[in-house]
Short mmCIF file of C-alpha atoms in Angstrom, two decimals:
data_model
loop_
_atom_site.label_atom_id
_atom_site.label_comp_id
_atom_site.label_asym_id
_atom_site.label_seq_id
_atom_site.Cartn_x
_atom_site.Cartn_y
_atom_site.Cartn_z
CA MET A 1 -13.65 62.87 -94.67
CA LEU A 2 -10.38 65.00 -93.00
CA GLU A 3 -8.37 61.79 -92.88
CA CYS A 4 -8.44 60.87 -96.67
CA ASN A 5 -7.45 64.46 -97.41
CA LEU A 6 -4.74 64.19 -95.09
CA LEU A 7 -3.28 60.80 -96.32
CA ARG A 8 -3.74 61.82 -99.75
CA GLU A 9 -1.59 64.74 -99.13
CA ASN A 10 0.79 62.41 -96.91
CA ILE A 11 1.65 60.50 -99.48
CA SER A 12 1.01 62.56 -102.64
CA CYS A 13 -1.44 60.05 -104.21
CA ASP A 14 -4.03 61.03 -106.65
CA PHE A 15 -6.98 59.64 -104.74
CA THR A 16 -7.88 57.88 -101.52
CA GLY A 17 -11.50 56.63 -100.71
CA ILE A 18 -12.67 54.29 -97.60
CA ALA A 19 -15.41 51.70 -98.65
CA ILE A 20 -17.79 50.66 -96.41
CA GLN A 21 -20.30 47.60 -95.84
CA LYS A 22 -23.77 48.66 -95.86
CA PRO A 23 -25.01 47.54 -92.57
CA ASP A 24 -26.68 44.25 -92.78
CA GLU A 25 -26.36 44.34 -96.10
CA LEU A 26 -23.48 42.79 -98.33
CA ASP A 27 -23.22 46.07 -100.86
CA ILE A 28 -20.45 48.47 -100.36
CA VAL A 29 -20.26 51.76 -101.23
CA TRP A 30 -18.15 54.66 -101.37
CA PRO A 31 -19.25 57.16 -98.77
CA TYR A 32 -15.57 59.44 -98.62
CA VAL A 33 -13.21 60.11 -101.21
CA SER A 34 -10.27 62.62 -102.08
CA GLY A 35 -8.91 63.46 -105.27
CA ASN A 36 -12.32 61.75 -106.81
CA ARG A 37 -12.13 63.56 -110.88
CA ASN A 38 -15.93 63.30 -111.19
CA GLU A 39 -19.21 62.25 -108.73
CA LYS A 40 -19.63 58.38 -110.20
CA TYR A 41 -18.00 56.88 -106.93
CA LYS A 42 -21.52 58.47 -105.74
CA TYR A 43 -23.38 56.20 -107.78
CA LEU A 44 -21.25 53.21 -107.19
CA THR A 45 -22.20 49.73 -105.32
CA VAL A 46 -19.98 46.51 -105.64
CA ARG A 47 -21.39 43.27 -104.12
CA TYR A 48 -19.45 41.63 -101.52
CA GLY A 49 -16.16 40.04 -103.10
CA LYS A 50 -15.97 42.35 -106.37
CA GLY A 51 -13.99 44.57 -107.32
CA ILE A 52 -10.86 45.44 -104.88
CA ALA A 53 -12.90 46.95 -102.02
CA GLY A 54 -15.17 43.96 -102.32
CA LYS A 55 -11.90 41.22 -102.29
CA VAL A 56 -10.54 43.15 -99.42
CA ILE A 57 -13.41 42.83 -97.05
CA SER A 58 -14.16 39.32 -98.16
CA THR A 59 -10.58 38.07 -97.26
CA GLY A 60 -9.79 40.65 -94.57
CA SER A 61 -6.33 40.92 -95.74
CA PRO A 62 -5.07 44.34 -97.97
CA MET A 63 -4.70 44.28 -101.62
CA THR A 64 -2.22 45.40 -104.62
CA ILE A 65 -2.82 46.68 -107.90
CA ALA A 66 0.30 48.05 -109.54
CA SER A 67 -0.86 48.06 -113.15
CA PHE A 68 -4.61 48.12 -114.10
CA PRO A 69 -6.38 46.22 -115.83
CA ASN A 70 -2.78 43.77 -116.31
CA ASN A 71 -2.97 40.86 -113.77
CA ILE A 72 -6.36 41.41 -111.93
CA ILE A 73 -8.98 38.65 -110.40
CA GLY A 74 -12.28 38.84 -112.89
CA ARG A 75 -12.49 41.53 -114.89
CA SER A 76 -12.26 44.93 -115.34
CA THR A 77 -15.38 45.40 -115.06
CA ASP A 78 -15.54 44.02 -111.85
CA TYR A 79 -13.30 47.00 -110.20
CA PRO A 80 -15.63 50.16 -110.79
CA ILE A 81 -14.06 52.42 -108.78
CA MET A 82 -10.59 52.12 -110.81
CA LEU A 83 -12.33 52.70 -113.96
CA ALA A 84 -14.64 55.55 -112.35
CA GLU A 85 -11.58 57.37 -111.38
CA LYS A 86 -9.19 56.02 -114.22
CA LEU A 87 -6.78 54.54 -111.33
CA LEU A 88 -4.04 52.06 -112.76
CA SER A 89 -2.61 51.55 -109.04
CA ALA A 90 -3.93 51.00 -105.59
CA TYR A 91 -3.91 50.03 -102.50
CA ALA A 92 -6.65 48.57 -100.54
CA TYR A 93 -6.35 48.38 -96.50
CA PRO A 94 -9.30 46.64 -94.64
CA LEU A 95 -11.29 48.17 -91.94
CA GLN A 96 -12.76 46.22 -88.97
CA PHE A 97 -15.29 46.76 -86.97
CA LYS A 98 -15.71 44.69 -83.87
CA GLY A 99 -13.17 42.81 -84.95
CA VAL A 100 -14.68 41.78 -88.93
CA PRO A 101 -13.71 43.35 -91.69
CA LYS A 102 -16.71 46.25 -92.56
CA GLY A 103 -14.78 48.65 -94.97
CA ALA A 104 -11.40 49.06 -97.04
CA LEU A 105 -9.02 52.46 -96.96
CA LEU A 106 -7.79 52.65 -100.73
CA ILE A 107 -5.14 54.73 -102.08
CA GLY A 108 -4.53 54.97 -105.94
CA PHE A 109 -2.82 56.59 -108.92
CA ARG A 110 -3.54 57.39 -112.03
CA ASP A 111 -0.53 55.73 -113.42
CA SER A 112 1.12 52.39 -112.27
CA ARG A 113 3.37 52.46 -109.43
CA THR A 114 4.71 50.52 -107.22
CA PHE A 115 3.65 50.85 -103.34
CA SER A 116 6.81 51.36 -100.84
CA GLN A 117 6.25 50.05 -97.07
CA ASP A 118 6.63 53.23 -96.06
CA ASP A 119 3.29 54.47 -97.87
CA LYS A 120 1.35 50.91 -96.46
CA ASP A 121 2.50 51.96 -93.28
CA LYS A 122 0.91 55.82 -93.82
CA VAL A 123 -2.43 53.72 -94.45
CA GLN A 124 -2.48 51.19 -91.84
CA THR A 125 -1.70 54.47 -89.21
CA THR A 126 -4.44 56.24 -90.99
CA VAL A 127 -6.40 52.85 -91.22
CA GLN A 128 -6.32 53.02 -87.29
CA LYS A 129 -7.57 56.20 -87.12
CA VAL A 130 -10.17 56.10 -89.17
CA GLU A 131 -11.62 52.83 -87.47
CA ALA A 132 -11.81 54.57 -84.56
CA LEU A 133 -14.35 57.40 -86.05
CA LEU A 134 -16.35 54.82 -87.78
CA ALA A 135 -17.19 52.80 -84.89
CA SER A 136 -18.77 55.43 -83.62
CA ASN A 137 -19.81 57.56 -86.40
CA TYR A 138 -21.02 54.75 -89.29
CA PHE A 139 -21.08 51.43 -87.48
CA GLY A 140 -22.74 53.23 -83.95
CA ARG A 141 -25.63 54.35 -85.24
#
């Protein structure tokens, strides 16, 4: 949670969140968020391969949305975190556990944005910290 708060302040984005695939399941949840406008994230469950987090986890590659819902793959309803938090732009980067993508770190804005290389570098630096924390505290259970 601390890393989400620090990243949100460091980039001055509206929202940061960590999506994680449940152990031994395909469902993806959002256990850690910062800058949320409501509590809807607590009830969101996305299937593997759906939404920004599901696509990042299934491909193991970062994903950018510059102007939601324009130019997205699938329907807007497949992106519940974007809808719940009224995000118009987002950048998500995969979180690995033992070399396998099991989560995503997302930064988002409630307006249309492009993401600088500096923003992406800050996300990647935070990803390394979060992966270490999740390995011992979430996946290590």
